[in-house]
Coordinates of C-alpha atoms in Angstrom, one line a residue:
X211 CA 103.3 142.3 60.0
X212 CA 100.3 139.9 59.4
X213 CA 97.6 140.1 62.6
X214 CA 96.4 136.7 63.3
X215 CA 94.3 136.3 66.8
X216 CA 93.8 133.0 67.1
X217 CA 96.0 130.0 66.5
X218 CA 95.9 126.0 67.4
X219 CA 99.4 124.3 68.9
X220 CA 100.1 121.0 70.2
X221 CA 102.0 121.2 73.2
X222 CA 104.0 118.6 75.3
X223 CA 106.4 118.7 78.8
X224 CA 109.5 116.4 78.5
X225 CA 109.4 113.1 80.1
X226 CA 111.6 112.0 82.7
X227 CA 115.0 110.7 82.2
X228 CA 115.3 106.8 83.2
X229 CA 117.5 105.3 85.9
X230 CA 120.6 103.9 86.0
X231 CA 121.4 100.4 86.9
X232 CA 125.2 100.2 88.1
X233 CA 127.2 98.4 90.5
X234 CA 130.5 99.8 92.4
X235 CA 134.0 98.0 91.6
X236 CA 137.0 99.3 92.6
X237 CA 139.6 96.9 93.7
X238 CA 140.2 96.0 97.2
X239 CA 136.6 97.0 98.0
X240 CA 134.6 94.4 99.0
X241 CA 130.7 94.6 98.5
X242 CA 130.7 97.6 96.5
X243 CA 126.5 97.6 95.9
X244 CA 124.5 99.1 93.8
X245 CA 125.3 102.8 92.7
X246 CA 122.8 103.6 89.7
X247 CA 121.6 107.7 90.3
X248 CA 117.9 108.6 89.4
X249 CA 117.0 110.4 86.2
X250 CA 116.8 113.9 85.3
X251 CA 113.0 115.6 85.3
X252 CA 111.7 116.4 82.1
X253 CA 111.4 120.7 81.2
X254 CA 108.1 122.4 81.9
X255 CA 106.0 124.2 79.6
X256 CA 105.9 127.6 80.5
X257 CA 103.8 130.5 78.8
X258 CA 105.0 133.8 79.1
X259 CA 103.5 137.2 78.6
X260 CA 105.8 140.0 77.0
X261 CA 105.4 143.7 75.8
X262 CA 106.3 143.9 72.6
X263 CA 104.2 141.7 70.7
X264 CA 100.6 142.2 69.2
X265 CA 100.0 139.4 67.5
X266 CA 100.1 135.3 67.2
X267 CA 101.4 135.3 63.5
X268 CA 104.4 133.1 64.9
X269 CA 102.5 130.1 66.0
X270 CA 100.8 130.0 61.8
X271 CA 104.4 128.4 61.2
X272 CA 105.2 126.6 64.1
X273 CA 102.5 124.5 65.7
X274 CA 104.5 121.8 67.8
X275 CA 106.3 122.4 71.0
X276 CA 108.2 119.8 73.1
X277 CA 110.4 120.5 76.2
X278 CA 113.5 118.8 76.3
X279 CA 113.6 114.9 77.8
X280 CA 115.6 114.1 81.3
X281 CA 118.9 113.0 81.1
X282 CA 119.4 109.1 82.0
X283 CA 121.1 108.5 85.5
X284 CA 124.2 107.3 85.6
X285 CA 126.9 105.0 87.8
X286 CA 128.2 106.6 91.2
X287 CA 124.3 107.8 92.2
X288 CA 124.8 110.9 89.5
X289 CA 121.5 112.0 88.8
X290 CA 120.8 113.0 85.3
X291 CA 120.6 116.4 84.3
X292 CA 116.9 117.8 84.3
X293 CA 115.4 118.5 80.9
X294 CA 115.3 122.3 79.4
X295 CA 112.2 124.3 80.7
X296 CA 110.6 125.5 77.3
X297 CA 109.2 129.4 77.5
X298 CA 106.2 130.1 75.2
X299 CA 106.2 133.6 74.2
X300 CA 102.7 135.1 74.1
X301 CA 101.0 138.5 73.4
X302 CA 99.9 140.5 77.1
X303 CA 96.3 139.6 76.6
X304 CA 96.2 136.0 75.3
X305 CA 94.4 133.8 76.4
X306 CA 95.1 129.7 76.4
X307 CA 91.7 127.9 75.2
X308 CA 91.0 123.8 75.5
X309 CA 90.5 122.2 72.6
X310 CA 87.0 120.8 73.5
X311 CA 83.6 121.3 72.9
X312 CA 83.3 124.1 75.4
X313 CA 86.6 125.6 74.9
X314 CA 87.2 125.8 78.8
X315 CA 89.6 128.8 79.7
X316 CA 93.0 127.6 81.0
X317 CA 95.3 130.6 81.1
X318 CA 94.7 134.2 81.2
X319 CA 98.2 136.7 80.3
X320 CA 97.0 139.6 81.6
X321 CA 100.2 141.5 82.7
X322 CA 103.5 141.8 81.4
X323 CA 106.3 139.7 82.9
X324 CA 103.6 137.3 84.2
X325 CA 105.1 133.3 83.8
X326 CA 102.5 130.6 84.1
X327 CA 104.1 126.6 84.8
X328 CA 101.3 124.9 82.1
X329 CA 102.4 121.5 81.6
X330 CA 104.8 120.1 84.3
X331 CA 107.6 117.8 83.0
X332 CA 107.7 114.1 84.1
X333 CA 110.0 113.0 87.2
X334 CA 113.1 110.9 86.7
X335 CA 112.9 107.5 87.3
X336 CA 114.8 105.7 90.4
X337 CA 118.4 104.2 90.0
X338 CA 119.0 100.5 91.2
X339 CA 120.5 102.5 93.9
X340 CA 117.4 103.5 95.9
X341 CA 116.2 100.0 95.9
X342 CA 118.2 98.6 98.1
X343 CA 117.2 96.9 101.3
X344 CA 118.8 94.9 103.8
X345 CA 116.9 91.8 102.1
X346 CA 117.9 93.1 97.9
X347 CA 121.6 93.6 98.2
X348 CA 121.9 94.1 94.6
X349 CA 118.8 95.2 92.9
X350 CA 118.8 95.7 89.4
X351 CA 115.3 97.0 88.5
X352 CA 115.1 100.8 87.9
X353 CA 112.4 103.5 86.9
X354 CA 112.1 104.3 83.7
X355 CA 110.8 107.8 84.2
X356 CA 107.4 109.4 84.2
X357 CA 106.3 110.8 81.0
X358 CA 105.1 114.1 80.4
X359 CA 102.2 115.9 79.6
X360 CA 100.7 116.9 76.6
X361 CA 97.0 118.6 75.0
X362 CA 96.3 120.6 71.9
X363 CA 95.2 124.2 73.0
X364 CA 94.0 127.1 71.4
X365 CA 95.5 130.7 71.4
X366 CA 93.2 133.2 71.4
X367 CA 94.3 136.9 71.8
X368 CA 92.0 139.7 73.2
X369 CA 93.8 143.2 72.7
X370 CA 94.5 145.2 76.4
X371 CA 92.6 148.8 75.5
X372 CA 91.1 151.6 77.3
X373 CA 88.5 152.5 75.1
X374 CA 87.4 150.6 71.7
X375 CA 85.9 152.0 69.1
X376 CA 82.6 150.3 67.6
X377 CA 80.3 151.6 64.8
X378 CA 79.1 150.4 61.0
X379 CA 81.8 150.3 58.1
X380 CA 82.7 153.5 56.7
X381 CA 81.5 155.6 60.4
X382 CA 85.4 157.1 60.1
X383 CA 86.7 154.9 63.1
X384 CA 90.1 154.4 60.8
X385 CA 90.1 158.6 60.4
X386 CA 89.3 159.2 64.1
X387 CA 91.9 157.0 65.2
X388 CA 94.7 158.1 62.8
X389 CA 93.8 162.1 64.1
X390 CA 94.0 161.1 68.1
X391 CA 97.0 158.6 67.9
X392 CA 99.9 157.4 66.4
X393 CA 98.4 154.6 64.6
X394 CA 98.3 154.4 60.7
X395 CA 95.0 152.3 59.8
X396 CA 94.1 152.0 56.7
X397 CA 91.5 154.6 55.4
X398 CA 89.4 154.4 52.2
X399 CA 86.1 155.4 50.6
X400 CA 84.7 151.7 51.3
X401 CA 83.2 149.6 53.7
X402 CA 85.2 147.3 55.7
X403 CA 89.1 149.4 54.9
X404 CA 89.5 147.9 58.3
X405 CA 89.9 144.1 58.6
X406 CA 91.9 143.7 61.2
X407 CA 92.3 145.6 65.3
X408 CA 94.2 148.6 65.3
X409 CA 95.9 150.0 68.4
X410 CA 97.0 153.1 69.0
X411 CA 98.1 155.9 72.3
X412 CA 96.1 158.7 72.9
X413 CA 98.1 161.3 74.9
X414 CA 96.5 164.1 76.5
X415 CA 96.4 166.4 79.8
X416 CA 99.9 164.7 80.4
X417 CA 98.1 161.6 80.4
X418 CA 98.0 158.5 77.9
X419 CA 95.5 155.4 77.4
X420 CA 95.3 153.0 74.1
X421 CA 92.3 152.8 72.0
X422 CA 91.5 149.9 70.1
X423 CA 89.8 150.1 66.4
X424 CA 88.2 147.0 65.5
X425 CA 86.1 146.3 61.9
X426 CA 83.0 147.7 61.1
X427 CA 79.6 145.9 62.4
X428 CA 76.8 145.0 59.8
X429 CA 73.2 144.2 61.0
X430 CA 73.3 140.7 61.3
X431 CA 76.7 140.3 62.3
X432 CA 76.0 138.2 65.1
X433 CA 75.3 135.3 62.7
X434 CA 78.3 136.2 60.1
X435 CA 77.5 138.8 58.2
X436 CA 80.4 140.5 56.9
X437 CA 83.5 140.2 59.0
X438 CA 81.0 138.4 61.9
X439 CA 81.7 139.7 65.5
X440 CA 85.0 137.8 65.8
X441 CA 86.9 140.8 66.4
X442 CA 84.2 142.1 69.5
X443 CA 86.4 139.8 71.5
X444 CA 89.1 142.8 71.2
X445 CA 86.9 145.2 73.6
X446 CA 85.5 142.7 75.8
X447 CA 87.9 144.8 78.7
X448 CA 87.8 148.2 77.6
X449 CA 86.5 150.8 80.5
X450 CA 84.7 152.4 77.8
X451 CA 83.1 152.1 74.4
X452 CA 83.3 155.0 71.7
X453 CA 80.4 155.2 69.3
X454 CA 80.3 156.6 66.3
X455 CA 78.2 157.0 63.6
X456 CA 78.2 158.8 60.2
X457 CA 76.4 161.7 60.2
X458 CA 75.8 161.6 56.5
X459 CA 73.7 158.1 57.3
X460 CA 69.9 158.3 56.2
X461 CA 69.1 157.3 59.4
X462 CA 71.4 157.7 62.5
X463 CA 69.0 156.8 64.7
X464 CA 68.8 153.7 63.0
X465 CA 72.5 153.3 62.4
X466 CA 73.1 153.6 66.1
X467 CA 70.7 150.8 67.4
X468 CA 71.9 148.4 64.5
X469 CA 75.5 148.4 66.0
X470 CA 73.9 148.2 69.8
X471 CA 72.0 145.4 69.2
X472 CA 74.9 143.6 67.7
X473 CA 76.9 144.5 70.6
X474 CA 73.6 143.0 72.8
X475 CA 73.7 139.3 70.7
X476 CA 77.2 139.2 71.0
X477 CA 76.7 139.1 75.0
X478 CA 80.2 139.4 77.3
X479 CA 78.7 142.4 79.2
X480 CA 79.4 144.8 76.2
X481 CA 76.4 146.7 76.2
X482 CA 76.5 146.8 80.1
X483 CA 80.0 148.9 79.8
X484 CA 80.1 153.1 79.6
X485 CA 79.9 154.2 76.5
X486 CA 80.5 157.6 74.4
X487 CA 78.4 158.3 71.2
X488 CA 80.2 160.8 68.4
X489 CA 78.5 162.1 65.4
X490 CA 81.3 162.1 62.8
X491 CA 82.0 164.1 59.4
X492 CA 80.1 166.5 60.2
X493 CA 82.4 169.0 58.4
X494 CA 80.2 168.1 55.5
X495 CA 77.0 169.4 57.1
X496 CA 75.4 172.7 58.0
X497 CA 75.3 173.7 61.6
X498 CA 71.0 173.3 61.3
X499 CA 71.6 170.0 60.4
X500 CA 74.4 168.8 62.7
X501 CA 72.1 170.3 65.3
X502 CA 68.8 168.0 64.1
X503 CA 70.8 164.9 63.6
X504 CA 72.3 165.7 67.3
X505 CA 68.9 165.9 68.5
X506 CA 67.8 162.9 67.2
X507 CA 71.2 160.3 68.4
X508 CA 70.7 161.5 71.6
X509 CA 66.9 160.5 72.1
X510 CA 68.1 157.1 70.6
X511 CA 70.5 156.6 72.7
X512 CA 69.5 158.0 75.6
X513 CA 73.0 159.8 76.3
X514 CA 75.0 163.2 75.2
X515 CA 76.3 162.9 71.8
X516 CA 79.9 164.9 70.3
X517 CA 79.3 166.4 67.4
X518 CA 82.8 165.5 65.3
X519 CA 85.2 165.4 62.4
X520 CA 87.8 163.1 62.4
X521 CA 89.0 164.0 58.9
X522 CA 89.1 168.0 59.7
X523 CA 90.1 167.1 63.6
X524 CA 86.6 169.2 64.7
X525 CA 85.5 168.5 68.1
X526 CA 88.0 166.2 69.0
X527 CA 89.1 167.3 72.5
X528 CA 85.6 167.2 73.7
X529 CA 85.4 163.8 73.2
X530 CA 88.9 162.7 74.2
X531 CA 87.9 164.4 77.8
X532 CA 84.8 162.7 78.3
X533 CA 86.7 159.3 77.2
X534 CA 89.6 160.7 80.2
X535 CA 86.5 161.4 82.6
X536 CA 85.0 157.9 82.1
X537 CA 88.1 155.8 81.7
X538 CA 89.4 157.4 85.5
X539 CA 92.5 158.0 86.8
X540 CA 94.4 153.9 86.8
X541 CA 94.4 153.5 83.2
X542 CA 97.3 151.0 83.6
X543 CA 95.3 147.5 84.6
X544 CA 93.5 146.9 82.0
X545 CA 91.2 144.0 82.2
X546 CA 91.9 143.2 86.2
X547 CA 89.3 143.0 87.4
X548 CA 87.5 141.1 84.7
X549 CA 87.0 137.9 86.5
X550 CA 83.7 138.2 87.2
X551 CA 83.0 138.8 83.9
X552 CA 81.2 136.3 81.7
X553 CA 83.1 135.2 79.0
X554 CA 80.9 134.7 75.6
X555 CA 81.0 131.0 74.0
X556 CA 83.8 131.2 71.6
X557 CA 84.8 129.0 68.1
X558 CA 87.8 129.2 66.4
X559 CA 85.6 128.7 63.3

C-alpha cells in the first residue's frame, strides 16, 4: 500500500429538503386548510477516526464528498425524510487543515472511535402548513430549505508513536527497527532506502509501545534538502526521540549536532522532548574505538550514549529499557496532552 500523508478534499453537508405546499380535500369536509409538511434536514459531514488505517492514499482518488439532500415535504404535514449523514473515514492521528494562508487547525483525531459533526446539513424548509394564521387561511408560500455547508480542507496525518527515530541517511534506523519490531522497512547500502514513516511494536518486559522510523535528515533540510523535514511532522507527539548515528561517520560529533539543529529549525518543541542517543554498527569496530567514539557523542550531546548494532542485534536491550524508563508506564495516550503544544507553520507544498 502506497503512504500518502497529506491530501486536499472538497467537502459539502446536504441542503435541506423544501416544503410542501398542499391543501386537504376529502369530501364532506368543509375547510380542509392547508396541510403541506416541512422538509427533511440535509446529512452532516462527519469525520471519523478508525484503527486500522495508516494512511490517506484513499482520498488521491476521491476528492469530492457530498451528503445526501433532504427529502421535499409532502401533503398531510409529512415531513420529508432527513438526508444520509456522510462518515469520513480517517487515519487515528489526522488532522483536518483550512485551506488558507495560515492553514488554521480545524479537527484533531486523536483517539480511536472518536466522531467529530464538521459540517452541519441545512434545515428543511417550512410547509404552507405552518403559515397559517387566523388572518392567511390558505397560504401557499413555503421554505425552500437552507442550504448546506461546504470548504475545501486539507488532510494532514501525523503518525501516533511512542518513540521516533531521527538520525542522517544510512545511521541504520531501517536495521534497528526491523531487529526490535515487526516492521519490514526497506534496508539498503544507500542514503535515503527510507522514503516514507515506518511503524512498528516493540514488545518487551510484558509491555508494548510503537516506534515510528521516519527518512533520513540532511544538513539543510530545513530549507529542502533531500526529502526536506516534511516527515518531522510524524514525531511531533512521541514521549521520546531515539538518536542514532553511525559510528563508522568521520565525525560523530558532527553528525549528531547536524540532525539536532535540523530538529531546532524545524521548531514544534522537538528538541525540547527526551531523547536517547545510540551509536550504531559498531560490530564493525574495535572495542578502543567504540569506547573513543562513545566518549566523544556524549560530550556532544551532553547525555549517556548506547553503544549498538542493529544489524548483529548488539546492545539492543539496553536501549529498549532506557526508551521503557523514559516513555513511563501510560503508553496508550499518545499525543493527549499535546494541546499546549505549538504547532509548526505547515504547507502542503
Amino acid at each position: 500500500m502506497h503512504f500518502l500523508d497529506q491530501a486536499k478534499i472538497f467537502i459539502r453537508s446536504g441542503s435541506g429538503g423544501p416544503g410542501a405546499v398542499s391543501f386537504r380535500r376529502e369530501k364532506y369536509i368543509e375547510y380542509g386548510g392547508p396541510n403541506g409538511g416541512n422538509g427533511g434536514k440535509g446529512g452532516d459531514i462527519i469525520f471519523e477516526a478508525v484503527p486500522g488505517l495508516n494512511t490517506l492514499i484513499d482520498f488521491r482518488y476521491s476528492q469530492h464528498f457530498r451528503a445526501e439532500r433532504g427529502k421535499p415535504g409532502e401533503g398531510s404535514d409529512r415531513t420529508g425524510a432527513g438526508g444520509e449523514d456522510l462518515v469520513i473515514k480517517v487515519p487515528i492521528g489526522t488532522q483536518v487543515l483550512a485551506d488558507d494562508e495560515e492553514r488554521s487547525l480545524l479537527l484533531d483525531m486523536t483517539e480511536a472511535g472518536q466522531r467529530t459533526i464538521f459540517l452541519r446539513g441545512g434545515d428543511g424548509g417550512r410547509g404552507n402548513a405552518s403559515y397559517k394564521t387566523s388572518t392567511n387561511r390558505a397560504p401557499r408560500q413555503h421554505g425552500p430549505g437552507w442550504p448546506g455547508e461546504e470548504m475545501y480542507v486539507w488532510l494532514r496525518l501525523k503518525l501516533l508513536a511512542d518513540a521516533g527515530l531521527v538520525g542522517l541517511p544510512n545511521a541504520g534506523k531501517s536495521t534497528f527497527i526491523n531487529a526490535v519490531t515487526n516492521a519490514q522497512a526497506k534496508v539498503g547500502a544507500y542514503a535515503f532506502t527510507t522514503l516514507r514513516p515506518q511503524l512498528g511494536v516493540v514488545r518487551r518486559h510484558q509491555r508494548e509501545f510503537v516506534v515510528a522510523d521516519i527518512p533520513g535528515l540532511i544538513e539543510g533540510a530545513a530549507e529542502g534538502a533531500g526529502v526536506g523535514d516534511r516527515f518531522l511532522g510524524h514525531i511531533e507527539r512521541c514521549r521520546v526521540l531515539l538518536h542514532l548515528v553511525d559510528a563508522n561517520d568521520e565525525d560523530v560529533a558532527t553528525s549528531y549536532r547536524i540532525v539536532r539543529d535540523e530538529l531546532e529549525a524545524y521548531g514544534a518543541g522537538l528538541t525540547d522532548k527526551p531523547f536517547v542517543v545510540g551509536l550504531n554498527k559498531i560490530d564493525t569496530l574495535d572495542d578502543e574505538l567504540i569506547a573513543v567514539l562513545k566518549a566523544e557523542l556524549e560530550e556532544a550531546s551532553g547525555a549517556i550514549v548506547f553503544p549498538l548494532s542493529g544489524a548483529a542485534e548488539i546492545g539492543l536491550d539496553p536501549i529498549l529499557d532506557r526508551l521503557l524508563e523514559v516513555i513511563g508506564p501510560e503508553s496508550a495516550k499518545v499525543g493527549a496532552d499535546d494541546e499546549g503544544e505549538d504547532e509548526v507553520e505547515w504547507s502542503p507544498l
